[in-house]
């Protein structure tokens, strides 16, 4: 059985995905294909490194040393053609933490923060919880593919936006932005002096033949205007180990961010996250390449099956992430009815599209990072439910 074919029992492991079914879906009788973690084991090199560290048996205060920073820098250079100075790096427990810290460090209450909707739910809470004004630049969908509305983007920036949270690759619509799109976003943010906070946690999870471009690489000027948040957590299924980093080329901004991270006590990594990150970046490339191939096959399977066996469901064209954005508008259900249908009739636990903004009212988000047997079961449940309506 292949590396990504084995089915592991994740119940009773304090798993958000598997052990919170009752509170989230009001039933245990759903197949969880929702929250963005994978049902695959991390690379063996990571598990071996964690075991070796545990065997030492002493878990005192830990540092992020030059070896760890070097592993990060080399990974970004090799995967994303970006030469990152180790001095640009800061560390935090997670990308969501980093985004919250940036909002606090670089904006004041009631100042405007822009997002491109529908988008990752914590962007909303990061803005609203800190009493900032949320500004939307809704993405446009044409021919089953999402685009940026640049006229609206500039119009919104003109209204006094201080900070723009970019999702790149985009969750949930799966876009991997082109160099031209990134250059235009960068140009407009420079024109109106808007700080870019770029969530690039899915950077490594692009489909074969697709290239992720960090927005900070489009020009030196844009780099100095950008704070990039990255992590191995999505790439290697390490979310529970809470390890991420921030890349800030501009020293003044980096110092301000580090001061804020220190004030909040979020400036260090836990020992196991530190260990896992280094091992993954040093020895995880082959594992990742195999994973990307598996995800491509999984995406193709879901897209083909839903197109051939239903007339109501359409998978949005995507280039990255292991999350599919499924258009369910032809079912003629509102978001509440749609979620109820997927739980009670299909018995599949998906994320309701409305969680990502009103633009997602008739969509569902599906996590396809699971063994094929699990995927086929989930897809067949959905097809049967739709066709038996």
mmCIF file of C-alpha atoms in Angstrom:
data_model
loop_
_atom_site.group_PDB
_atom_site.id
_atom_site.type_symbol
_atom_site.label_atom_id
_atom_site.label_comp_id
_atom_site.label_asym_id
_atom_site.label_seq_id
_atom_site.Cartn_x
_atom_site.Cartn_y
_atom_site.Cartn_z
ATOM 1 C CA UNK A 1 0.000 0.000 0.000
ATOM 2 C CA UNK A 2 1.387 3.401 -0.980
ATOM 3 C CA UNK A 3 2.488 6.158 1.337
ATOM 4 C CA UNK A 4 -0.718 8.123 0.768
ATOM 5 C CA UNK A 5 -3.135 5.186 0.544
ATOM 6 C CA UNK A 6 -3.042 4.018 4.153
ATOM 7 C CA UNK A 7 -6.113 4.834 6.245
ATOM 8 C CA UNK A 8 -5.232 5.820 9.809
ATOM 9 C CA UNK A 9 -7.697 5.925 12.676
ATOM 10 C CA UNK A 10 -7.531 9.523 13.898
ATOM 11 C CA UNK A 11 -10.413 9.289 16.352
ATOM 12 C CA UNK A 12 -9.589 9.882 20.013
ATOM 13 C CA UNK A 13 -6.343 11.666 19.133
ATOM 14 C CA UNK A 14 -7.727 15.085 20.132
ATOM 15 C CA UNK A 15 -8.131 15.816 16.450
ATOM 16 C CA UNK A 16 -10.199 18.877 15.559
ATOM 17 C CA UNK A 17 -11.148 17.252 12.267
ATOM 18 C CA UNK A 18 -12.268 13.890 13.659
ATOM 19 C CA UNK A 19 -13.097 14.423 17.334
ATOM 20 C CA UNK A 20 -15.261 17.546 17.044
ATOM 21 C CA UNK A 21 -17.865 16.132 14.679
ATOM 22 C CA UNK A 22 -20.709 16.226 17.212
ATOM 23 C CA UNK A 23 -20.246 19.886 18.227
ATOM 24 C CA UNK A 24 -19.614 21.046 14.642
ATOM 25 C CA UNK A 25 -22.110 18.927 12.688
ATOM 26 C CA UNK A 26 -24.484 17.828 15.489
ATOM 27 C CA UNK A 27 -23.805 14.192 14.602
ATOM 28 C CA UNK A 28 -20.934 11.704 14.565
ATOM 29 C CA UNK A 29 -22.299 10.124 11.401
ATOM 30 C CA UNK A 30 -20.459 12.233 8.833
ATOM 31 C CA UNK A 31 -17.229 11.658 6.947
ATOM 32 C CA UNK A 32 -15.003 14.637 7.860
ATOM 33 C CA UNK A 33 -13.660 16.443 4.803
ATOM 34 C CA UNK A 34 -13.576 19.913 6.238
ATOM 35 C CA UNK A 35 -10.848 21.636 8.314
ATOM 36 C CA UNK A 36 -7.550 22.007 6.452
ATOM 37 C CA UNK A 37 -5.350 19.260 7.753
ATOM 38 C CA UNK A 38 -4.443 16.043 5.969
ATOM 39 C CA UNK A 39 -5.213 12.419 6.768
ATOM 40 C CA UNK A 40 -1.625 11.555 5.818
ATOM 41 C CA UNK A 41 1.334 10.922 8.094
ATOM 42 C CA UNK A 42 4.091 13.513 8.061
ATOM 43 C CA UNK A 43 7.327 12.558 6.279
ATOM 44 C CA UNK A 44 9.215 9.779 8.062
ATOM 45 C CA UNK A 45 12.203 12.088 8.493
ATOM 46 C CA UNK A 46 10.019 14.402 10.575
ATOM 47 C CA UNK A 47 8.689 11.578 12.726
ATOM 48 C CA UNK A 48 12.212 10.222 13.241
ATOM 49 C CA UNK A 49 13.510 13.651 14.270
ATOM 50 C CA UNK A 50 10.662 14.078 16.781
ATOM 51 C CA UNK A 51 11.250 10.621 18.237
ATOM 52 C CA UNK A 52 14.975 11.316 18.599
ATOM 53 C CA UNK A 53 14.242 14.600 20.342
ATOM 54 C CA UNK A 54 11.740 12.890 22.671
ATOM 55 C CA UNK A 55 14.295 10.175 23.460
ATOM 56 C CA UNK A 56 16.595 12.873 24.831
ATOM 57 C CA UNK A 57 13.958 13.434 27.480
ATOM 58 C CA UNK A 58 14.767 17.011 28.486
ATOM 59 C CA UNK A 59 12.437 19.713 27.211
ATOM 60 C CA UNK A 60 13.940 22.993 28.378
ATOM 61 C CA UNK A 61 13.752 26.389 26.729
ATOM 62 C CA UNK A 62 14.715 26.152 23.085
ATOM 63 C CA UNK A 63 16.195 28.433 20.437
ATOM 64 C CA UNK A 64 15.722 28.851 16.717
ATOM 65 C CA UNK A 65 19.371 28.579 15.711
ATOM 66 C CA UNK A 66 21.275 29.168 12.483
ATOM 67 C CA UNK A 67 20.672 25.583 11.321
ATOM 68 C CA UNK A 68 16.902 26.007 11.493
ATOM 69 C CA UNK A 69 17.038 29.410 9.805
ATOM 70 C CA UNK A 70 19.291 27.996 7.107
ATOM 71 C CA UNK A 71 16.823 25.169 6.420
ATOM 72 C CA UNK A 72 14.052 27.750 5.991
ATOM 73 C CA UNK A 73 16.147 29.938 3.698
ATOM 74 C CA UNK A 74 17.279 27.053 1.522
ATOM 75 C CA UNK A 75 13.740 25.731 1.166
ATOM 76 C CA UNK A 76 12.402 29.095 0.035
ATOM 77 C CA UNK A 77 15.283 29.559 -2.384
ATOM 78 C CA UNK A 78 14.925 26.082 -3.895
ATOM 79 C CA UNK A 79 11.115 26.045 -4.040
ATOM 80 C CA UNK A 80 10.286 29.685 -4.702
ATOM 81 C CA UNK A 81 13.431 31.292 -6.164
ATOM 82 C CA UNK A 82 13.617 33.804 -3.329
ATOM 83 C CA UNK A 83 16.884 34.657 -1.606
ATOM 84 C CA UNK A 84 15.829 35.328 1.984
ATOM 85 C CA UNK A 85 18.320 36.881 4.383
ATOM 86 C CA UNK A 86 18.186 35.040 7.710
ATOM 87 C CA UNK A 87 17.928 38.405 9.463
ATOM 88 C CA UNK A 88 14.545 38.916 7.812
ATOM 89 C CA UNK A 89 13.040 35.985 9.711
ATOM 90 C CA UNK A 90 10.797 36.177 12.762
ATOM 91 C CA UNK A 91 8.973 33.215 14.276
ATOM 92 C CA UNK A 92 5.512 32.707 15.727
ATOM 93 C CA UNK A 93 3.174 29.809 16.599
ATOM 94 C CA UNK A 94 1.103 30.206 13.433
ATOM 95 C CA UNK A 95 0.227 32.331 10.435
ATOM 96 C CA UNK A 96 -3.058 33.443 12.016
ATOM 97 C CA UNK A 97 -1.092 34.654 15.049
ATOM 98 C CA UNK A 98 1.281 36.523 12.739
ATOM 99 C CA UNK A 99 -1.564 38.230 10.892
ATOM 100 C CA UNK A 100 -3.145 39.326 14.165
ATOM 101 C CA UNK A 101 0.210 40.683 15.342
ATOM 102 C CA UNK A 102 0.719 42.620 12.100
ATOM 103 C CA UNK A 103 -2.720 44.197 12.314
ATOM 104 C CA UNK A 104 -2.021 45.325 15.869
ATOM 105 C CA UNK A 105 1.484 46.548 15.062
ATOM 106 C CA UNK A 106 0.731 48.521 11.902
ATOM 107 C CA UNK A 107 -2.845 49.767 12.186
ATOM 108 C CA UNK A 108 -4.920 51.637 14.725
ATOM 109 C CA UNK A 109 -8.505 50.978 15.829
ATOM 110 C CA UNK A 110 -11.073 51.932 13.175
ATOM 111 C CA UNK A 111 -8.468 52.031 10.393
ATOM 112 C CA UNK A 112 -9.297 50.104 7.230
ATOM 113 C CA UNK A 113 -8.025 46.633 6.330
ATOM 114 C CA UNK A 114 -8.817 45.094 2.936
ATOM 115 C CA UNK A 115 -9.440 41.434 2.071
ATOM 116 C CA UNK A 116 -10.426 39.656 -1.158
ATOM 117 C CA UNK A 117 -13.603 37.692 -0.575
ATOM 118 C CA UNK A 118 -14.656 34.919 -0.294
ATOM 119 C CA UNK A 119 -11.628 34.267 1.893
ATOM 120 C CA UNK A 120 -10.192 32.351 4.852
ATOM 121 C CA UNK A 121 -12.433 32.947 7.864
ATOM 122 C CA UNK A 122 -9.748 34.085 10.402
ATOM 123 C CA UNK A 123 -9.068 37.140 8.237
ATOM 124 C CA UNK A 124 -12.473 38.453 9.268
ATOM 125 C CA UNK A 125 -11.951 37.835 12.972
ATOM 126 C CA UNK A 126 -8.423 39.293 12.909
ATOM 127 C CA UNK A 127 -9.895 42.541 11.595
ATOM 128 C CA UNK A 128 -13.114 42.649 13.598
ATOM 129 C CA UNK A 129 -11.652 41.514 16.923
ATOM 130 C CA UNK A 130 -9.190 44.410 16.872
ATOM 131 C CA UNK A 131 -11.852 46.960 15.988
ATOM 132 C CA UNK A 132 -10.510 47.670 12.506
ATOM 133 C CA UNK A 133 -12.811 48.469 9.609
ATOM 134 C CA UNK A 134 -13.211 45.552 7.206
ATOM 135 C CA UNK A 135 -13.110 46.490 3.514
ATOM 136 C CA UNK A 136 -13.942 43.921 0.834
ATOM 137 C CA UNK A 137 -12.590 43.570 -2.686
ATOM 138 C CA UNK A 138 -14.811 40.709 -3.914
ATOM 139 C CA UNK A 139 -13.218 38.389 -6.433
ATOM 140 C CA UNK A 140 -14.943 38.022 -9.797
ATOM 141 C CA UNK A 141 -15.841 34.621 -11.209
ATOM 142 C CA UNK A 142 -15.890 34.124 -14.961
ATOM 143 C CA UNK A 143 -15.933 30.806 -16.823
ATOM 144 C CA UNK A 144 -15.654 28.924 -13.530
ATOM 145 C CA UNK A 145 -12.428 30.758 -12.628
ATOM 146 C CA UNK A 146 -11.739 33.615 -10.210
ATOM 147 C CA UNK A 147 -10.143 36.954 -11.102
ATOM 148 C CA UNK A 148 -9.263 40.140 -9.236
ATOM 149 C CA UNK A 149 -11.485 43.165 -9.820
ATOM 150 C CA UNK A 150 -8.661 45.699 -10.093
ATOM 151 C CA UNK A 151 -10.962 48.674 -10.646
ATOM 152 C CA UNK A 152 -12.691 47.915 -7.357
ATOM 153 C CA UNK A 153 -9.331 47.125 -5.710
ATOM 154 C CA UNK A 154 -7.960 50.583 -6.531
ATOM 155 C CA UNK A 155 -11.223 52.285 -5.633
ATOM 156 C CA UNK A 156 -11.143 50.663 -2.186
ATOM 157 C CA UNK A 157 -7.480 51.530 -1.630
ATOM 158 C CA UNK A 158 -8.282 55.155 -2.430
ATOM 159 C CA UNK A 159 -10.669 55.181 0.534
ATOM 160 C CA UNK A 160 -7.822 55.116 3.051
ATOM 161 C CA UNK A 161 -7.004 51.425 3.435
ATOM 162 C CA UNK A 162 -3.910 50.991 5.633
ATOM 163 C CA UNK A 163 -3.281 47.257 5.285
ATOM 164 C CA UNK A 164 -4.139 44.583 2.730
ATOM 165 C CA UNK A 165 -4.210 40.889 3.672
ATOM 166 C CA UNK A 166 -3.363 38.890 0.557
ATOM 167 C CA UNK A 167 -4.190 35.185 0.447
ATOM 168 C CA UNK A 168 -1.667 33.587 -1.914
ATOM 169 C CA UNK A 169 -2.421 30.883 -2.983
ATOM 170 C CA UNK A 170 -6.012 31.770 -2.251
ATOM 171 C CA UNK A 171 -8.137 29.836 0.215
ATOM 172 C CA UNK A 172 -10.859 28.806 -0.583
ATOM 173 C CA UNK A 173 -10.991 29.528 -4.342
ATOM 174 C CA UNK A 174 -7.633 27.883 -5.101
ATOM 175 C CA UNK A 175 -6.134 30.609 -7.289
ATOM 176 C CA UNK A 176 -2.366 30.838 -7.656
ATOM 177 C CA UNK A 177 -1.839 34.452 -8.655
ATOM 178 C CA UNK A 178 0.154 35.208 -11.794
ATOM 179 C CA UNK A 179 3.189 37.483 -11.828
ATOM 180 C CA UNK A 180 1.138 40.121 -13.641
ATOM 181 C CA UNK A 181 -1.612 40.019 -11.002
ATOM 182 C CA UNK A 182 0.932 40.231 -8.195
ATOM 183 C CA UNK A 183 2.741 43.120 -9.874
ATOM 184 C CA UNK A 184 -0.492 45.063 -10.265
ATOM 185 C CA UNK A 185 -1.525 44.485 -6.641
ATOM 186 C CA UNK A 186 1.949 45.552 -5.566
ATOM 187 C CA UNK A 187 1.895 48.642 -7.785
ATOM 188 C CA UNK A 188 -1.429 49.813 -6.402
ATOM 189 C CA UNK A 189 -0.422 49.172 -2.791
ATOM 190 C CA UNK A 190 2.757 51.188 -3.386
ATOM 191 C CA UNK A 191 0.749 53.982 -5.013
ATOM 192 C CA UNK A 192 -1.555 54.337 -2.017
ATOM 193 C CA UNK A 193 1.027 53.389 0.649
ATOM 194 C CA UNK A 194 -0.821 50.255 1.761
ATOM 195 C CA UNK A 195 1.089 47.622 3.725
ATOM 196 C CA UNK A 196 0.798 44.100 2.290
ATOM 197 C CA UNK A 197 0.509 41.192 4.711
ATOM 198 C CA UNK A 198 0.717 38.099 2.527
ATOM 199 C CA UNK A 199 -0.537 34.768 3.859
ATOM 200 C CA UNK A 200 1.462 32.253 1.815
ATOM 201 C CA UNK A 201 0.889 29.193 3.973
ATOM 202 C CA UNK A 202 -0.254 27.190 0.920
ATOM 203 C CA UNK A 203 2.799 28.232 -1.154
ATOM 204 C CA UNK A 204 4.145 24.694 -1.498
ATOM 205 C CA UNK A 205 0.762 23.159 -2.289
ATOM 206 C CA UNK A 206 0.409 24.045 -5.946
ATOM 207 C CA UNK A 207 -0.388 21.495 -8.604
ATOM 208 C CA UNK A 208 2.322 20.059 -10.862
ATOM 209 C CA UNK A 209 3.258 22.544 -13.569
ATOM 210 C CA UNK A 210 2.036 25.540 -11.518
ATOM 211 C CA UNK A 211 4.468 28.052 -9.974
ATOM 212 C CA UNK A 212 3.839 30.002 -6.773
ATOM 213 C CA UNK A 213 5.432 33.443 -6.800
ATOM 214 C CA UNK A 214 5.906 35.234 -3.459
ATOM 215 C CA UNK A 215 4.598 38.768 -3.917
ATOM 216 C CA UNK A 216 7.724 40.135 -2.228
ATOM 217 C CA UNK A 217 9.799 38.907 -5.183
ATOM 218 C CA UNK A 218 8.144 41.086 -7.837
ATOM 219 C CA UNK A 219 10.326 44.103 -6.956
ATOM 220 C CA UNK A 220 12.519 45.503 -4.191
ATOM 221 C CA UNK A 221 9.962 48.241 -3.561
ATOM 222 C CA UNK A 222 7.155 45.731 -3.085
ATOM 223 C CA UNK A 223 9.400 43.588 -0.865
ATOM 224 C CA UNK A 224 9.925 46.563 1.438
ATOM 225 C CA UNK A 225 6.148 47.058 1.565
ATOM 226 C CA UNK A 226 5.400 43.390 2.353
ATOM 227 C CA UNK A 227 5.273 41.121 5.376
ATOM 228 C CA UNK A 228 5.114 37.486 4.251
ATOM 229 C CA UNK A 229 3.717 34.785 6.533
ATOM 230 C CA UNK A 230 4.717 31.189 5.807
ATOM 231 C CA UNK A 231 4.861 27.813 7.547
ATOM 232 C CA UNK A 232 5.549 24.133 6.932
ATOM 233 C CA UNK A 233 2.315 23.269 8.730
ATOM 234 C CA UNK A 234 0.002 22.897 5.720
ATOM 235 C CA UNK A 235 2.745 21.494 3.482
ATOM 236 C CA UNK A 236 3.738 18.622 5.776
ATOM 237 C CA UNK A 237 0.631 18.290 7.990
ATOM 238 C CA UNK A 238 2.289 19.791 11.073
ATOM 239 C CA UNK A 239 -0.428 22.223 12.205
ATOM 240 C CA UNK A 240 -0.590 20.762 15.721
ATOM 241 C CA UNK A 241 3.102 21.529 16.265
ATOM 242 C CA UNK A 242 2.543 25.293 15.892
ATOM 243 C CA UNK A 243 5.562 26.544 13.983
ATOM 244 C CA UNK A 244 5.561 29.396 11.468
ATOM 245 C CA UNK A 245 7.742 32.277 10.386
ATOM 246 C CA UNK A 246 7.466 35.794 9.043
ATOM 247 C CA UNK A 247 9.686 37.330 6.356
ATOM 248 C CA UNK A 248 10.093 41.105 6.630
ATOM 249 C CA UNK A 249 12.864 42.575 4.441
ATOM 250 C CA UNK A 250 12.372 46.153 5.660
ATOM 251 C CA UNK A 251 14.224 46.589 8.959
ATOM 252 C CA UNK A 252 11.988 49.293 10.374
ATOM 253 C CA UNK A 253 8.881 47.178 9.838
ATOM 254 C CA UNK A 254 10.665 44.069 11.105
ATOM 255 C CA UNK A 255 11.722 45.806 14.307
ATOM 256 C CA UNK A 256 8.175 47.061 14.893
ATOM 257 C CA UNK A 257 6.744 43.599 14.316
ATOM 258 C CA UNK A 258 9.335 41.899 16.534
ATOM 259 C CA UNK A 259 8.629 44.375 19.300
ATOM 260 C CA UNK A 260 4.942 43.509 19.116
ATOM 261 C CA UNK A 261 5.587 39.764 18.992
ATOM 262 C CA UNK A 262 7.771 40.114 22.084
ATOM 263 C CA UNK A 263 5.170 42.126 23.972
ATOM 264 C CA UNK A 264 2.584 39.427 23.294
ATOM 265 C CA UNK A 265 4.964 36.550 24.096
ATOM 266 C CA UNK A 266 4.672 35.030 20.619
ATOM 267 C CA UNK A 267 8.302 35.309 19.546
ATOM 268 C CA UNK A 268 9.563 31.768 20.210
ATOM 269 C CA UNK A 269 8.777 28.300 18.864
ATOM 270 C CA UNK A 270 8.069 25.202 20.883
ATOM 271 C CA UNK A 271 10.799 22.595 20.770
ATOM 272 C CA UNK A 272 8.927 20.006 18.710
ATOM 273 C CA UNK A 273 7.716 22.521 16.137
ATOM 274 C CA UNK A 274 11.276 23.758 15.778
ATOM 275 C CA UNK A 275 12.571 20.212 15.294
ATOM 276 C CA UNK A 276 9.848 19.252 12.813
ATOM 277 C CA UNK A 277 10.295 22.357 10.692
ATOM 278 C CA UNK A 278 14.009 21.758 10.213
ATOM 279 C CA UNK A 279 13.547 18.069 9.398
ATOM 280 C CA UNK A 280 10.731 18.760 6.939
ATOM 281 C CA UNK A 281 12.647 21.430 5.075
ATOM 282 C CA UNK A 282 15.839 19.387 4.973
ATOM 283 C CA UNK A 283 14.348 16.042 3.962
ATOM 284 C CA UNK A 284 10.719 16.534 2.895
ATOM 285 C CA UNK A 285 11.042 17.483 -0.783
ATOM 286 C CA UNK A 286 10.501 14.007 -2.234
ATOM 287 C CA UNK A 287 7.508 13.388 0.053
ATOM 288 C CA UNK A 288 5.985 16.706 -1.052
ATOM 289 C CA UNK A 289 6.432 15.981 -4.745
ATOM 290 C CA UNK A 290 4.618 12.669 -4.312
ATOM 291 C CA UNK A 291 1.873 14.401 -2.321
ATOM 292 C CA UNK A 292 1.316 16.975 -5.061
ATOM 293 C CA UNK A 293 0.835 14.193 -7.586
ATOM 294 C CA UNK A 294 -1.668 12.471 -5.288
ATOM 295 C CA UNK A 295 -3.586 15.726 -4.816
ATOM 296 C CA UNK A 296 -3.698 16.305 -8.573
ATOM 297 C CA UNK A 297 -5.180 12.828 -9.058
ATOM 298 C CA UNK A 298 -7.676 13.438 -6.256
ATOM 299 C CA UNK A 299 -8.749 16.772 -7.705
ATOM 300 C CA UNK A 300 -9.172 15.277 -11.164
ATOM 301 C CA UNK A 301 -11.239 12.428 -9.724
ATOM 302 C CA UNK A 302 -13.660 14.698 -7.838
ATOM 303 C CA UNK A 303 -14.001 17.087 -10.776
ATOM 304 C CA UNK A 304 -14.707 14.251 -13.218
ATOM 305 C CA UNK A 305 -17.127 12.361 -10.974
ATOM 306 C CA UNK A 306 -19.237 15.370 -10.047
ATOM 307 C CA UNK A 307 -19.387 16.519 -13.676
ATOM 308 C CA UNK A 308 -20.322 13.104 -15.037
ATOM 309 C CA UNK A 309 -22.717 11.921 -12.344
ATOM 310 C CA UNK A 310 -24.493 15.109 -11.329
ATOM 311 C CA UNK A 311 -25.751 18.108 -13.243
ATOM 312 C CA UNK A 312 -25.951 20.332 -10.172
ATOM 313 C CA UNK A 313 -22.391 20.443 -8.784
ATOM 314 C CA UNK A 314 -19.337 22.072 -10.366
ATOM 315 C CA UNK A 315 -15.784 22.119 -9.022
ATOM 316 C CA UNK A 316 -14.170 25.535 -9.460
ATOM 317 C CA UNK A 317 -10.968 25.534 -11.523
ATOM 318 C CA UNK A 318 -8.077 25.660 -9.070
ATOM 319 C CA UNK A 319 -4.286 25.733 -9.229
ATOM 320 C CA UNK A 320 -3.338 25.306 -5.592
ATOM 321 C CA UNK A 321 -4.259 24.091 -2.075
ATOM 322 C CA UNK A 322 -5.913 20.739 -1.314
ATOM 323 C CA UNK A 323 -9.263 22.439 -0.911
ATOM 324 C CA UNK A 324 -11.947 22.322 -3.604
ATOM 325 C CA UNK A 325 -14.532 25.097 -3.948
ATOM 326 C CA UNK A 326 -17.716 23.445 -5.151
ATOM 327 C CA UNK A 327 -20.509 25.473 -6.737
ATOM 328 C CA UNK A 328 -23.831 24.069 -5.507
ATOM 329 C CA UNK A 329 -26.050 26.907 -6.753
ATOM 330 C CA UNK A 330 -28.058 24.611 -9.045
ATOM 331 C CA UNK A 331 -29.383 22.795 -5.977
ATOM 332 C CA UNK A 332 -31.351 25.996 -5.288
ATOM 333 C CA UNK A 333 -30.648 25.944 -1.559
ATOM 334 C CA UNK A 334 -29.585 28.753 0.747
ATOM 335 C CA UNK A 335 -26.456 28.280 2.847
ATOM 336 C CA UNK A 336 -28.314 26.842 5.826
ATOM 337 C CA UNK A 337 -30.267 24.368 3.684
ATOM 338 C CA UNK A 338 -27.118 23.386 1.809
ATOM 339 C CA UNK A 339 -25.161 22.637 4.948
ATOM 340 C CA UNK A 340 -28.091 20.659 6.375
ATOM 341 C CA UNK A 341 -28.354 18.678 3.143
ATOM 342 C CA UNK A 342 -24.672 17.735 3.146
ATOM 343 C CA UNK A 343 -24.811 16.634 6.781
ATOM 344 C CA UNK A 344 -28.149 14.820 6.870
ATOM 345 C CA UNK A 345 -28.503 13.482 3.326
ATOM 346 C CA UNK A 346 -24.920 13.091 2.085
ATOM 347 C CA UNK A 347 -23.465 12.448 5.570
ATOM 348 C CA UNK A 348 -20.302 14.338 4.658
ATOM 349 C CA UNK A 349 -18.745 17.053 6.811
ATOM 350 C CA UNK A 350 -17.719 19.947 4.552
ATOM 351 C CA UNK A 351 -17.122 23.632 5.237
ATOM 352 C CA UNK A 352 -20.099 25.787 4.307
ATOM 353 C CA UNK A 353 -19.118 28.407 1.752
ATOM 354 C CA UNK A 354 -20.926 31.138 3.675
ATOM 355 C CA UNK A 355 -18.194 30.888 6.336
ATOM 356 C CA UNK A 356 -15.891 32.662 3.871
ATOM 357 C CA UNK A 357 -18.241 35.532 3.139
ATOM 358 C CA UNK A 358 -21.586 36.173 1.507
ATOM 359 C CA UNK A 359 -20.002 35.452 -1.882
ATOM 360 C CA UNK A 360 -19.771 31.799 -0.813
ATOM 361 C CA UNK A 361 -23.456 31.329 0.073
ATOM 362 C CA UNK A 362 -24.058 28.578 -2.499
ATOM 363 C CA UNK A 363 -20.671 26.865 -2.209
ATOM 364 C CA UNK A 364 -19.110 24.127 -0.121
ATOM 365 C CA UNK A 365 -15.400 23.644 0.561
ATOM 366 C CA UNK A 366 -14.047 20.094 0.379
ATOM 367 C CA UNK A 367 -10.710 18.869 1.760
ATOM 368 C CA UNK A 368 -9.285 16.254 -0.643
ATOM 369 C CA UNK A 369 -6.075 15.524 1.307
ATOM 370 C CA UNK A 370 -7.083 11.994 2.238
ATOM 371 C CA UNK A 371 -6.559 8.437 0.947
ATOM 372 C CA UNK A 372 -8.379 7.642 -2.278
ATOM 373 C CA UNK A 373 -10.685 5.169 -0.536
ATOM 374 C CA UNK A 374 -11.878 7.915 1.826
ATOM 375 C CA UNK A 375 -12.259 10.374 -1.038
ATOM 376 C CA UNK A 376 -14.285 7.960 -3.154
ATOM 377 C CA UNK A 377 -16.596 7.225 -0.241
ATOM 378 C CA UNK A 378 -17.213 10.934 0.369
ATOM 379 C CA UNK A 379 -17.783 11.749 -3.301
ATOM 380 C CA UNK A 380 -20.167 8.827 -3.757
ATOM 381 C CA UNK A 381 -22.182 9.895 -0.718
ATOM 382 C CA UNK A 382 -22.575 13.372 -2.207
ATOM 383 C CA UNK A 383 -23.511 12.044 -5.649
ATOM 384 C CA UNK A 384 -26.089 9.650 -4.196
ATOM 385 C CA UNK A 385 -27.639 12.378 -2.063
ATOM 386 C CA UNK A 386 -27.898 14.794 -4.979
ATOM 387 C CA UNK A 387 -29.363 12.220 -7.347
ATOM 388 C CA UNK A 388 -31.860 10.924 -4.775
ATOM 389 C CA UNK A 389 -33.343 14.335 -3.982
#
